[in-house]
Structure formats: structure tokens, C-alpha cells
PDB file of C-alpha atoms in Angstrom:
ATOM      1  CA  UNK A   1     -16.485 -37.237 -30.140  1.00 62.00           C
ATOM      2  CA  UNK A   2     -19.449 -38.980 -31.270  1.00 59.00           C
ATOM      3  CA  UNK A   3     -18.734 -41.720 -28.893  1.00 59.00           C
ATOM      4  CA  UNK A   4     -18.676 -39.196 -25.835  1.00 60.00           C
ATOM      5  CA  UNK A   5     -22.329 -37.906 -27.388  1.00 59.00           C
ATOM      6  CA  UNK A   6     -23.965 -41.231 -27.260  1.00 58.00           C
ATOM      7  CA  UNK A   7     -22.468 -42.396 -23.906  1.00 58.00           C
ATOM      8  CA  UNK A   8     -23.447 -38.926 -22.566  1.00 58.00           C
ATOM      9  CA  UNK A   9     -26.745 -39.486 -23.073  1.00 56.00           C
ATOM     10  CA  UNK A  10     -26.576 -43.096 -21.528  1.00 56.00           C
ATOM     11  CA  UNK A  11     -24.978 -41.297 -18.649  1.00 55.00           C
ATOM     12  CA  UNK A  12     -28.376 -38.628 -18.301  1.00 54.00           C
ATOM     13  CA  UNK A  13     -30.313 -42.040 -18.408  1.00 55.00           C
ATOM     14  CA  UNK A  14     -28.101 -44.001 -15.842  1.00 56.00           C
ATOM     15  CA  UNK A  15     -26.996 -42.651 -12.685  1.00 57.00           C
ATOM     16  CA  UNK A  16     -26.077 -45.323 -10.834  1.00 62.00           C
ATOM     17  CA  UNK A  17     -22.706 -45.468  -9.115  1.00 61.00           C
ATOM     18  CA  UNK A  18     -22.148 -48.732 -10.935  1.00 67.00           C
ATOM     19  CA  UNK A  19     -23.457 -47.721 -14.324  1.00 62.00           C
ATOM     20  CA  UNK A  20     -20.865 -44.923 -14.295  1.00 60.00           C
ATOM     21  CA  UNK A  21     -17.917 -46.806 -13.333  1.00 64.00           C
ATOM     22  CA  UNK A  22     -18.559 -49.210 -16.538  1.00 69.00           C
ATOM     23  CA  UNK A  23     -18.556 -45.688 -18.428  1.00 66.00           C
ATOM     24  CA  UNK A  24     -15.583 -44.460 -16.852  1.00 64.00           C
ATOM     25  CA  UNK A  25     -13.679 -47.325 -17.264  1.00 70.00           C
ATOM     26  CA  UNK A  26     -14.677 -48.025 -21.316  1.00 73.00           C
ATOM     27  CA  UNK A  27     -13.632 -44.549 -22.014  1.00 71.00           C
ATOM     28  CA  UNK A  28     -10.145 -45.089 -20.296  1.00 74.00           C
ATOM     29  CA  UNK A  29      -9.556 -47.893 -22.608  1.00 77.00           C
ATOM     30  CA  UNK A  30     -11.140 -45.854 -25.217  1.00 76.00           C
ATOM     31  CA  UNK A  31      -8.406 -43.646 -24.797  1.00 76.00           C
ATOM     32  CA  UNK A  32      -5.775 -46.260 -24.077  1.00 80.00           C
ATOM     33  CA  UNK A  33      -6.368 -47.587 -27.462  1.00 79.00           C
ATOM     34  CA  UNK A  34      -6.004 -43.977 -28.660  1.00 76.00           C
ATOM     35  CA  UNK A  35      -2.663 -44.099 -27.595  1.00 76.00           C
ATOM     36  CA  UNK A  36      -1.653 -47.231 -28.765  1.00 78.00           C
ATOM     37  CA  UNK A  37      -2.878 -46.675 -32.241  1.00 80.00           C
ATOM     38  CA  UNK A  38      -1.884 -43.331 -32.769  1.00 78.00           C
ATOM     39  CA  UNK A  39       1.714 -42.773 -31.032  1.00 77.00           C
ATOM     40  CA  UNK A  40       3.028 -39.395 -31.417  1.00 70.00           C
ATOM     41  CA  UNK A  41       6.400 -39.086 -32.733  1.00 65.00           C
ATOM     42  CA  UNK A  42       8.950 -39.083 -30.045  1.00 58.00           C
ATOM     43  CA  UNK A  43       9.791 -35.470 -29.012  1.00 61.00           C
ATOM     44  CA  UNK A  44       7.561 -34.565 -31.857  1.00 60.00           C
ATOM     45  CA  UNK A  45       5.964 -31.956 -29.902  1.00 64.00           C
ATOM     46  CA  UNK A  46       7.564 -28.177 -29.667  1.00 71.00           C
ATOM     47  CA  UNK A  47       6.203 -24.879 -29.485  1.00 82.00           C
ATOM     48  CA  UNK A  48       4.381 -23.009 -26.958  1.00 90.00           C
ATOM     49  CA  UNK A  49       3.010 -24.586 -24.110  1.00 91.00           C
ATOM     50  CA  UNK A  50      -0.852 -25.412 -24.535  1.00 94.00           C
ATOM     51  CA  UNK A  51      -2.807 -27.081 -21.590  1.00 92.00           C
ATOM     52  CA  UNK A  52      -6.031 -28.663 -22.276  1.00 93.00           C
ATOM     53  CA  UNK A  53      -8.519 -29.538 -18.956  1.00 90.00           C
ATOM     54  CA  UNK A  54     -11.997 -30.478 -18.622  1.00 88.00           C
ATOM     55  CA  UNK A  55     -14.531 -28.266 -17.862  1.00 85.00           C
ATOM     56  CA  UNK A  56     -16.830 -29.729 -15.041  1.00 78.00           C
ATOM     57  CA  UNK A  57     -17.787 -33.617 -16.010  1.00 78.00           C
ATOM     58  CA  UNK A  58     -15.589 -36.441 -16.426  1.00 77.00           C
ATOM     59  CA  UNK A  59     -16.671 -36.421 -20.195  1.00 79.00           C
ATOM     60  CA  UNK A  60     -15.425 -33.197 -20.129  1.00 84.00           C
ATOM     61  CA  UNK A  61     -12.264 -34.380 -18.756  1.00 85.00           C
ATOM     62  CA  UNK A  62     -12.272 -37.530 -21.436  1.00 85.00           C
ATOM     63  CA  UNK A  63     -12.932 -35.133 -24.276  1.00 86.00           C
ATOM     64  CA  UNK A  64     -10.336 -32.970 -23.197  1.00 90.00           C
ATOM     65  CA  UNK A  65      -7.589 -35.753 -23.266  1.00 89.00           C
ATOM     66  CA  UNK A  66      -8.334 -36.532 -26.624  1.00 88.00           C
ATOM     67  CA  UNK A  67      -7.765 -33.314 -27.514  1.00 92.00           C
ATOM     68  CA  UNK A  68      -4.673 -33.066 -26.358  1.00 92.00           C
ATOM     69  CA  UNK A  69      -3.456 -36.445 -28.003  1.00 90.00           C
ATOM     70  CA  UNK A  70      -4.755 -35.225 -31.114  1.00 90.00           C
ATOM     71  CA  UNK A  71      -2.583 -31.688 -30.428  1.00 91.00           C
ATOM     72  CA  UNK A  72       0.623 -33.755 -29.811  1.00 89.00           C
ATOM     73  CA  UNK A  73      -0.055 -36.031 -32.470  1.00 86.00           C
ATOM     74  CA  UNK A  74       0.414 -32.653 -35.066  1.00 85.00           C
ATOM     75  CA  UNK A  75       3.434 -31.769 -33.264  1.00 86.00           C
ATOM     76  CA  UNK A  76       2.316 -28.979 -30.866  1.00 90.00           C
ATOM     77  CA  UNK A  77       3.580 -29.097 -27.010  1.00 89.00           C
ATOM     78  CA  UNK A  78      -0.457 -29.966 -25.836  1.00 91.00           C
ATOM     79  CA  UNK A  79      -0.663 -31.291 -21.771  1.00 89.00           C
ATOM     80  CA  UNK A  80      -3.379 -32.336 -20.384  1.00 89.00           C
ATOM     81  CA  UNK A  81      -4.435 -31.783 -16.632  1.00 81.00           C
ATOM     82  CA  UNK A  82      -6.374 -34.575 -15.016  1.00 66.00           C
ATOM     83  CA  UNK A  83      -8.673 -33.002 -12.963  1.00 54.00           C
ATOM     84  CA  UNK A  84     -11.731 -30.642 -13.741  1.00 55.00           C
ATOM     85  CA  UNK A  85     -10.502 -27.290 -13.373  1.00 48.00           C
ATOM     86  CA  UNK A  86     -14.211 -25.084 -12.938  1.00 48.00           C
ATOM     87  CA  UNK A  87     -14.465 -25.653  -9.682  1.00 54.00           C
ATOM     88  CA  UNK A  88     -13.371 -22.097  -8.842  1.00 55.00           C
ATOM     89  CA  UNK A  89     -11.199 -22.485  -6.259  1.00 62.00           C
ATOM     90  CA  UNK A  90      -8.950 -24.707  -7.638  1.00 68.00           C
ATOM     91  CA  UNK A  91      -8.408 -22.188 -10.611  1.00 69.00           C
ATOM     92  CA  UNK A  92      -5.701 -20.143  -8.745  1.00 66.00           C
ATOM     93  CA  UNK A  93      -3.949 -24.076  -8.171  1.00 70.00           C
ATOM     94  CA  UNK A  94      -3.354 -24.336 -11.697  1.00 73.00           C
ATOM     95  CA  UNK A  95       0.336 -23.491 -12.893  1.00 74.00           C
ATOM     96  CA  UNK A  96       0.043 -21.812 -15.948  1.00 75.00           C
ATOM     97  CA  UNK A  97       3.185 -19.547 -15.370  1.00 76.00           C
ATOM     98  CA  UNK A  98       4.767 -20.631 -18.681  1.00 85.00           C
ATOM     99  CA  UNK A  99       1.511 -21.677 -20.254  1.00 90.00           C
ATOM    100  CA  UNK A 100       0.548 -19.598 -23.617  1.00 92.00           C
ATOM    101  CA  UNK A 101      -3.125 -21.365 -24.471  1.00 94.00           C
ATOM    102  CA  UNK A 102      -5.469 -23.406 -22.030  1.00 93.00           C
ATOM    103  CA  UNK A 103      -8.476 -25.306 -23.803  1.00 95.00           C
ATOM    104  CA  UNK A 104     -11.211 -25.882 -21.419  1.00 93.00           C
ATOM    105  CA  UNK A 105     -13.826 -28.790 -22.608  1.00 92.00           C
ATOM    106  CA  UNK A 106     -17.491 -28.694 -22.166  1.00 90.00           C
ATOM    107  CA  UNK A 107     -19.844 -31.498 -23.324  1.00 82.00           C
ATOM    108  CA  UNK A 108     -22.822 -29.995 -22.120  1.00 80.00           C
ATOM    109  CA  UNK A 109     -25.643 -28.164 -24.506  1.00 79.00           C
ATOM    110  CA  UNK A 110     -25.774 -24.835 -22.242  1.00 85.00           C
ATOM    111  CA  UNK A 111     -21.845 -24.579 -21.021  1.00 87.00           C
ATOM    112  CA  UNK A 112     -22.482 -20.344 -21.466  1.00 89.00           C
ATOM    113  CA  UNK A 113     -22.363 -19.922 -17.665  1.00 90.00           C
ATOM    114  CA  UNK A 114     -19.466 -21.956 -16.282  1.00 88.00           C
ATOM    115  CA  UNK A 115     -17.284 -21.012 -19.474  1.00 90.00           C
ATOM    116  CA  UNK A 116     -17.858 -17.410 -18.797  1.00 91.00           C
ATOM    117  CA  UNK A 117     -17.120 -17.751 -14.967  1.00 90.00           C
ATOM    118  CA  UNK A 118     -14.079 -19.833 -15.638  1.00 89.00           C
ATOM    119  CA  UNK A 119     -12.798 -17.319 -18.181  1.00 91.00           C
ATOM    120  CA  UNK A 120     -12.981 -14.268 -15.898  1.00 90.00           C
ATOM    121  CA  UNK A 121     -11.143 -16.163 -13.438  1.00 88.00           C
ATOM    122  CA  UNK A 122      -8.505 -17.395 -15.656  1.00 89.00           C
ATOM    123  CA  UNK A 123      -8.148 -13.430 -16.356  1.00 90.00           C
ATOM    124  CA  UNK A 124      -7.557 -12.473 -12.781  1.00 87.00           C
ATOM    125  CA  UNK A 125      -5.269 -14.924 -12.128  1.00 86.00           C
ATOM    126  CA  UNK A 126      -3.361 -15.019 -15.487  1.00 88.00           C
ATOM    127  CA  UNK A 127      -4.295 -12.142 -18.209  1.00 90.00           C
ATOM    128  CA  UNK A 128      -1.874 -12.877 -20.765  1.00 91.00           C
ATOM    129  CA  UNK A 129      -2.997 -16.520 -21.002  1.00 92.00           C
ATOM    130  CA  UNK A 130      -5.143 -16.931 -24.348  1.00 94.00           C
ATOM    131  CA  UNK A 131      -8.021 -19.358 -23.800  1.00 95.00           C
ATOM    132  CA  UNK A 132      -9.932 -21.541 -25.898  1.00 95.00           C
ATOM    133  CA  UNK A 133     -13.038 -22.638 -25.508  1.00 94.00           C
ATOM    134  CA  UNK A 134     -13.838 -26.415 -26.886  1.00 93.00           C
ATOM    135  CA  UNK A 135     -17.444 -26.426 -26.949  1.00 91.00           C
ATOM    136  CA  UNK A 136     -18.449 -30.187 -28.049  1.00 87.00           C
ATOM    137  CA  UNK A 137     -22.422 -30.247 -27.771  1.00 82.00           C
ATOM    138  CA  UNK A 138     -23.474 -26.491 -27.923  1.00 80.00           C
ATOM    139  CA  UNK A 139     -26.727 -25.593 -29.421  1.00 78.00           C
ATOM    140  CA  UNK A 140     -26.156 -23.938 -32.819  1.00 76.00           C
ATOM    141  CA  UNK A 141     -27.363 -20.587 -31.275  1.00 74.00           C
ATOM    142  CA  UNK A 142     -24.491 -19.877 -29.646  1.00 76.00           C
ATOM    143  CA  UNK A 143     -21.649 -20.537 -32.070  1.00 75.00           C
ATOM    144  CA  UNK A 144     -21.875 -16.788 -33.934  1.00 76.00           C
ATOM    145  CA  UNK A 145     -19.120 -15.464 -35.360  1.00 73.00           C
ATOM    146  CA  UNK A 146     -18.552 -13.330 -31.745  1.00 79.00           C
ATOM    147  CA  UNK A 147     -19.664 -15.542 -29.465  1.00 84.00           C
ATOM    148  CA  UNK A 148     -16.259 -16.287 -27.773  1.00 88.00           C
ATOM    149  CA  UNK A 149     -16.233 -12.606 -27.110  1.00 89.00           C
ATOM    150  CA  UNK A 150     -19.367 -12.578 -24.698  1.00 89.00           C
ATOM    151  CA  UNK A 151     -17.770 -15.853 -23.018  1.00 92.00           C
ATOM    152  CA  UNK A 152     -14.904 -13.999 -22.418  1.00 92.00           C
ATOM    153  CA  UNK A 153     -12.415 -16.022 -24.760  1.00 93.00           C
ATOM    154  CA  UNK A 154     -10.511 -15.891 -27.792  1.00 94.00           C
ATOM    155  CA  UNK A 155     -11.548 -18.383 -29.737  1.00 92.00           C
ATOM    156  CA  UNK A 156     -14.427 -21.012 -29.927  1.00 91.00           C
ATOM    157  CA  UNK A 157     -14.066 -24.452 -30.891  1.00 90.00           C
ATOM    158  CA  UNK A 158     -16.753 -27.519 -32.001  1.00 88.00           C
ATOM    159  CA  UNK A 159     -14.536 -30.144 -33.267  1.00 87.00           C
ATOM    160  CA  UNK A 160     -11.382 -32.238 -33.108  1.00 87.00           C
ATOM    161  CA  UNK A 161     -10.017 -30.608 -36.497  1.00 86.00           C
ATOM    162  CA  UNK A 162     -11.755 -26.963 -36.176  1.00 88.00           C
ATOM    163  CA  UNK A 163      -9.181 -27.212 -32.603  1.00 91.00           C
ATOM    164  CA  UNK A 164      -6.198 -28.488 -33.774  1.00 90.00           C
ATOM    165  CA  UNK A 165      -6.321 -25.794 -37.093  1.00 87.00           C
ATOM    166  CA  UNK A 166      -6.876 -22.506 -34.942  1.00 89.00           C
ATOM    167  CA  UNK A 167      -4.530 -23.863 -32.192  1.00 91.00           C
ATOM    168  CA  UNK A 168      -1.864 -24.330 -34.890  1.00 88.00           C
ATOM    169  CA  UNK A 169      -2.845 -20.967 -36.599  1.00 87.00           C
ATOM    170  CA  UNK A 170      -2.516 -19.142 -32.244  1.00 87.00           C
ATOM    171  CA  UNK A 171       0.895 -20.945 -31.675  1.00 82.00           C
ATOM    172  CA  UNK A 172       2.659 -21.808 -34.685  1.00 76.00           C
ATOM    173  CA  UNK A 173       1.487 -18.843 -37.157  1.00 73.00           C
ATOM    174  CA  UNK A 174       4.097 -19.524 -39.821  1.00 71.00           C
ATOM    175  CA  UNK A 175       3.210 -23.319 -40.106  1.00 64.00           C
ATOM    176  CA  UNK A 176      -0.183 -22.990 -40.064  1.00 55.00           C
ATOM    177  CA  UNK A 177       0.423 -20.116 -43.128  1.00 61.00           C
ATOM    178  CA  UNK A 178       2.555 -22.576 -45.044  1.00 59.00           C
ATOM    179  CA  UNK A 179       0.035 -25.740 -44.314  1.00 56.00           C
ATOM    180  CA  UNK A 180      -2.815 -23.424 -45.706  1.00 58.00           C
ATOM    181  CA  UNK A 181      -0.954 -21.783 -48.637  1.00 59.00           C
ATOM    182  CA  UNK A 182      -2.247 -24.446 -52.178  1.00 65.00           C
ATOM    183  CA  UNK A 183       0.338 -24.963 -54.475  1.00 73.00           C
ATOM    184  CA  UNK A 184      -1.948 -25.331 -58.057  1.00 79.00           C
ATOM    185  CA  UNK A 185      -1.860 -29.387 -59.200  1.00 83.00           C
ATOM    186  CA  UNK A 186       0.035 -29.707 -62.495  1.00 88.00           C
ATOM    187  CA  UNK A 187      -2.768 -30.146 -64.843  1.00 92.00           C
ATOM    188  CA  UNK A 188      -4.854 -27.104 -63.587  1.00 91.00           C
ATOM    189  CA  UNK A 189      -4.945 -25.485 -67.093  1.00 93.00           C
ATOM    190  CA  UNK A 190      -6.984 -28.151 -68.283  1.00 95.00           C
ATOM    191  CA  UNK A 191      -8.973 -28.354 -65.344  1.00 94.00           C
ATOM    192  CA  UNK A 192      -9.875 -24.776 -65.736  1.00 94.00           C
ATOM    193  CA  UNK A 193     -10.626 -25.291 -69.101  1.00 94.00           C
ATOM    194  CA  UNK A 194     -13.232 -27.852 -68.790  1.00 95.00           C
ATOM    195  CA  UNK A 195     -14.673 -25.389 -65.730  1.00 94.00           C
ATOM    196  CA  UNK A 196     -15.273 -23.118 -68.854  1.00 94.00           C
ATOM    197  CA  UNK A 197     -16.864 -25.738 -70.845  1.00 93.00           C
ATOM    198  CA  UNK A 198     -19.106 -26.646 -68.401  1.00 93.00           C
ATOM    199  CA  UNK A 199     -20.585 -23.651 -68.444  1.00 92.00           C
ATOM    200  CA  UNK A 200     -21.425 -22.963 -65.065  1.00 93.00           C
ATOM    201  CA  UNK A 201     -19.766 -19.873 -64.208  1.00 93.00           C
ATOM    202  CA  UNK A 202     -22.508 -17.832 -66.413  1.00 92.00           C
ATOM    203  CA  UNK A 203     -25.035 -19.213 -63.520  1.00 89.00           C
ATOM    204  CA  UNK A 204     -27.361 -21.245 -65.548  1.00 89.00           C
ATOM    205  CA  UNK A 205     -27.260 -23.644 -63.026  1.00 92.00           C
ATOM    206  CA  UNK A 206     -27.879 -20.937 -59.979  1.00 91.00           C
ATOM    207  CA  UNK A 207     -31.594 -21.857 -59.026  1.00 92.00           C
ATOM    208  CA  UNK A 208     -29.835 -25.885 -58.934  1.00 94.00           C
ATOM    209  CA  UNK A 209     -26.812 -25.423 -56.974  1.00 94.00           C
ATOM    210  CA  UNK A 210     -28.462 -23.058 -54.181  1.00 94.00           C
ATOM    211  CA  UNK A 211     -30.916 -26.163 -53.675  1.00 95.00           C
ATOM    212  CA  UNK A 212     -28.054 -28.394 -53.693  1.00 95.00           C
ATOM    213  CA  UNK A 213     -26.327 -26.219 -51.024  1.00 94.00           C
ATOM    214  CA  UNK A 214     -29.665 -25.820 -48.858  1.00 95.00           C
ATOM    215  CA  UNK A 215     -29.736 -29.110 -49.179  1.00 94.00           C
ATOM    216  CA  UNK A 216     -26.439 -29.845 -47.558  1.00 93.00           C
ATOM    217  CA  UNK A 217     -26.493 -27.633 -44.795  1.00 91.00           C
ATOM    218  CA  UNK A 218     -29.880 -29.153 -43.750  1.00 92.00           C
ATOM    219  CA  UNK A 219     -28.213 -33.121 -43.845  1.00 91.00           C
ATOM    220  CA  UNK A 220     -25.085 -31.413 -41.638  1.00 89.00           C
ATOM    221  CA  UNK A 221     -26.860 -29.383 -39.821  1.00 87.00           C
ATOM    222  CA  UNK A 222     -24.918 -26.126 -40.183  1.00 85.00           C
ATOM    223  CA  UNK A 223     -25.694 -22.646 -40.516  1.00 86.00           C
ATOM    224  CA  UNK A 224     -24.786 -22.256 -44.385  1.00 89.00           C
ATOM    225  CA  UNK A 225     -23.025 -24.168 -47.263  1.00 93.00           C
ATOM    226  CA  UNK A 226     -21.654 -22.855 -50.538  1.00 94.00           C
ATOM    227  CA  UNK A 227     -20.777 -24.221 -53.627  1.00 95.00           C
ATOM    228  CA  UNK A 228     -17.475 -23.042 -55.031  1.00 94.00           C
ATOM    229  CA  UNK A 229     -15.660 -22.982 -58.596  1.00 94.00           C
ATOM    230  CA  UNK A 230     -11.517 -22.063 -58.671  1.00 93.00           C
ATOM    231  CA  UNK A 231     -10.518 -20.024 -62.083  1.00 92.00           C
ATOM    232  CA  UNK A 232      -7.625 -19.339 -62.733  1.00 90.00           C
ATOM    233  CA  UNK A 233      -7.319 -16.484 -60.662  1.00 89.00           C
ATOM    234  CA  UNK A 234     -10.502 -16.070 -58.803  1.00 91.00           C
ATOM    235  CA  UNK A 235     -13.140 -18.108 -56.622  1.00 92.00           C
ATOM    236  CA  UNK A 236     -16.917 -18.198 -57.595  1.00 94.00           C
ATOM    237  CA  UNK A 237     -19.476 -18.677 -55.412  1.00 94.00           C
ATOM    238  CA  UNK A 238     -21.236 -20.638 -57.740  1.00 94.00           C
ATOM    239  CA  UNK A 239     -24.081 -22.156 -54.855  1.00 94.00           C
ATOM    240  CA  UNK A 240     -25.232 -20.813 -51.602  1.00 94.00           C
ATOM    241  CA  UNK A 241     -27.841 -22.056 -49.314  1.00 94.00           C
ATOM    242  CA  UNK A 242     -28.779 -18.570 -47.861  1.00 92.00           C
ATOM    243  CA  UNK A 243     -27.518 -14.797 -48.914  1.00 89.00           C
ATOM    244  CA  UNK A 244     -24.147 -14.060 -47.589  1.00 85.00           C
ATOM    245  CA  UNK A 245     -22.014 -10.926 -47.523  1.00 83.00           C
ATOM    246  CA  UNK A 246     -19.591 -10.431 -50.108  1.00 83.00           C
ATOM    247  CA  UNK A 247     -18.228  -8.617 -53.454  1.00 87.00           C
ATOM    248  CA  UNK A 248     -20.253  -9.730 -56.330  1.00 89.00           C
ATOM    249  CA  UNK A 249     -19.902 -10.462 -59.605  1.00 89.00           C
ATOM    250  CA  UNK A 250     -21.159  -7.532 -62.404  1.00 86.00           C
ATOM    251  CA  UNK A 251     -22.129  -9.574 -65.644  1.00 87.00           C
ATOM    252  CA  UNK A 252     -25.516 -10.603 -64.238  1.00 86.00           C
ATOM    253  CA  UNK A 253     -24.776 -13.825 -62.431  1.00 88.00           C
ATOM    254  CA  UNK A 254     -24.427 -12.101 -59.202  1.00 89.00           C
ATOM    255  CA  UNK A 255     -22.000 -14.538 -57.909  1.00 91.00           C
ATOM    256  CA  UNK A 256     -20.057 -14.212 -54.706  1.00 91.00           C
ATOM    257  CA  UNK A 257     -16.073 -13.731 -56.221  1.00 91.00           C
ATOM    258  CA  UNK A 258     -12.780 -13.385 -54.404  1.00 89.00           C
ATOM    259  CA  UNK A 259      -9.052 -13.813 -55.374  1.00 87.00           C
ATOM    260  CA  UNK A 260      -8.187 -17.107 -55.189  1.00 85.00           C
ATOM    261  CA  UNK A 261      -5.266 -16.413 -53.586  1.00 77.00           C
ATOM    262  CA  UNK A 262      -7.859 -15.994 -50.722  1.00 72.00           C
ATOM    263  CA  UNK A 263      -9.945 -18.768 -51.693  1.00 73.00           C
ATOM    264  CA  UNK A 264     -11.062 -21.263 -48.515  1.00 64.00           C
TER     265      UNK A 264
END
């Protein structure tokens, strides 16, 4: 995807007709060599039907390809369409009779509009269908927690492996519950006793690790990052770049703590 976000902005520099048939034609042996180098297993791919179609641009379209290689690739029945499907009329051409999940692809930074018009058509046509949004380039303002909602979609996607993790978790629920469940490694014991000796958990080291995790969301460029420990039966929050909800610890440290059973 990083690719598509450098050659997008060649493509805002360069519109020539000539220019963008260099572009179109690198990315199809972009892909090509996405193929070749990552073969999915043959009939590999079983489940519900997911279709996967670009938004309005051919980067869109490009983006949305990959997507559904990478979908394949971890064994879920992905298809993608070759043309760009937001051109209204042509949503009531798409067959989507036996279609459970359609990913639509944006690379643009304000896709708000044309997702939320696509997504109220897909609804006329097709209500049951659940759709996904793949939202490559958005600003950071408009990836809150509910923002699919006011686009008028289920779910809300950034990146390759965000997509591929809730698609697994919307189709295959039971493999995506025994991909997440963490079986402990055999010498946790004694990696939970030299947590203890470390000392951390009685937050000492607070003021340190909530610069630390400032620190790291600023380099990624994300809304917040945390710092956790695993005990033996709980998760500390041990470093947080900003306050976040949650239960708290009642000693003093006034860590963030969860079951690890629930532990991310």
C-alpha cells in the first residue's frame, strides 16, 4: 500500500494520458508479481463469498485487487470485480445474489461522500449484504471508533492486515476465535517471575513508560499506544500515551488491568 501512496501522488502531479499509462501498466506487473510470488493454495479458498471492488480510481481498483489476493491467500473465498463500482448506476449491475461481504477501496484522503452514497445504494439494492469499507489514505479524523456507522457500513478498514483479521473474524467466526485464542509458551512461570523482579508492575517506572508510549504513537502516527505487562492471570497497562477508559488498579499505581484471558 505504500507503493499505491507514493505513485498516487505522482499521479496528482502527472496527468498526462501517457504518464498514466506507465502507472497503469507498472502496477499490473506490480500485481502480476504478486501473484507469482505469493500463489494461493489450490482450492485453498472456502467460506462465504466476499467481493472486493474499487471505489472510483484505478488505484482504487489496484488496491482493491491486492486485497483480495491477500484474502485468498488466508484461505477465504475473496473475488475481485474489475471495474469501479461507484458510479451509481452500475451498482444495481453488480451480482451480489450469493455474496455475504463486499469491500469497496478508496485511496483518496476525503472518500466520506462517495462511501456513504455507495453504501445506501448497496442497501437498496441488497440489505443483507455486509459491507466493508477499506479506507487506505483517510485523514485520522475520521477513523473513530463509530465512524463506519455514519458511512453507513459495518466495519472500517486502514490496512492490508487490519482487513484480512475483521474479514476473517465477519466470515469465519470460529477460526478467527481459535487464531486469536494464546496458548501460554512453556517457560511462562519464569517469565512471570522475572516480570516480578523487575519491578515494574508497582509503577515506578510510570512517568518513563507513558513518555515512551507518547513517544511511539507520535513516530506511527496513531491516535494512542500502550505499554502492556502479562501476569499470570491479568494484563497491566503498564504505559499509555494519553488517559484511556478502563478498570484500574487499587494499590496506588492506577494501572489499566484486565483478565488476560482478554488481553490484546
Amino acid at each position: 500500500m505504500e507503493v499505491l501512496r507514493h505513485t498516487i501522488a505522482d499521479y496528482s502531479r502527472n496527468s498526462t494520458a501517457e504518464f498514466r499509462l506507465r502507472i497503469s501498466n507498472g502496477l499490473d506487473d506490480m500485481l502480476e508479481d504478486l501473484r507469482e510470488d505469493f500463489p494461493p493454495s489450490p482450492n485453498s479458498a472456502v467460506g462465504p463469498r466476499i467481493l472486493c471492488i474499487g471505489g472510483k480510481w484505478e488505484l482504487d481498483a489496484v488496491a482493491s485487487e491486492m486485497l483480495a489476493h491477500a484474502l485468498v491467500h488466508e484461505g477465504m473465498r475473496a473475488e475481485f470485480h474489475g471495474f469501479s463500482a461507484t458510479g451509481l448506476r452500475k451498482v444495481a449491475k453488480l451480482e451480489l445474489g450469493d455474496v455475504d461481504t463486499i469491500v469497496i477501496s478508496y485511496f483518496s484522503d476525503k472518500p466520506a461522500a462517495p462511501a456513504r452514497q455507495i453504501s445506501r445504494r448497496i442497501r437498496q439494492h441488497w440489505p443483507n449484504v455486509k459491507i466493508v469499507l477499506a479506507l487506505w489514505d483517510a485523514p485520522e479524523d475520521m477513523l473513530s471508533k463509530d465512524a463506519h456507522q455514519s458511512l453507513g457500513a459495518d466495519a472500517l478498514v486502514t490496512t492490508i492486515g487490519e482487513a484480512v483479521a475483521r474479514l476473517r473474524r465477519m466470515v469465519k467466526p470460529d477460526e478467527a476465535q481459535a487464531v486469536e485464542a494464546v496458548i501460554a509458551p512453556d517457560n511462562d512461570a519464569e517469565r512471570i517471575e522475572i516480570l516480578h523482579e523487575t519491578g515494574v508492575l508497582d509503577g515506578h517506572a510510570r512517568e518513563d513508560l507513558d513518555l515512551l508510549a507518547k513517544r511511539a504513537a507520535d513516530v506511527f502516527k496513531v491516535g494512542f499506544a500502550v505499554i502492556s505487562a502479562i501476569d499470570g492471570d491479568k494484563e497491566f497497562i503498564i504505559g499509555q500515551s494519553k488517559d484511556l477508559p478502563g478498570a484500574r488498579t487499587r494499590d496506588g499505581t492506577d494501572m489499566i488491568v484486565m483478565p488476560r484471558d482478554d488481553a490484546v
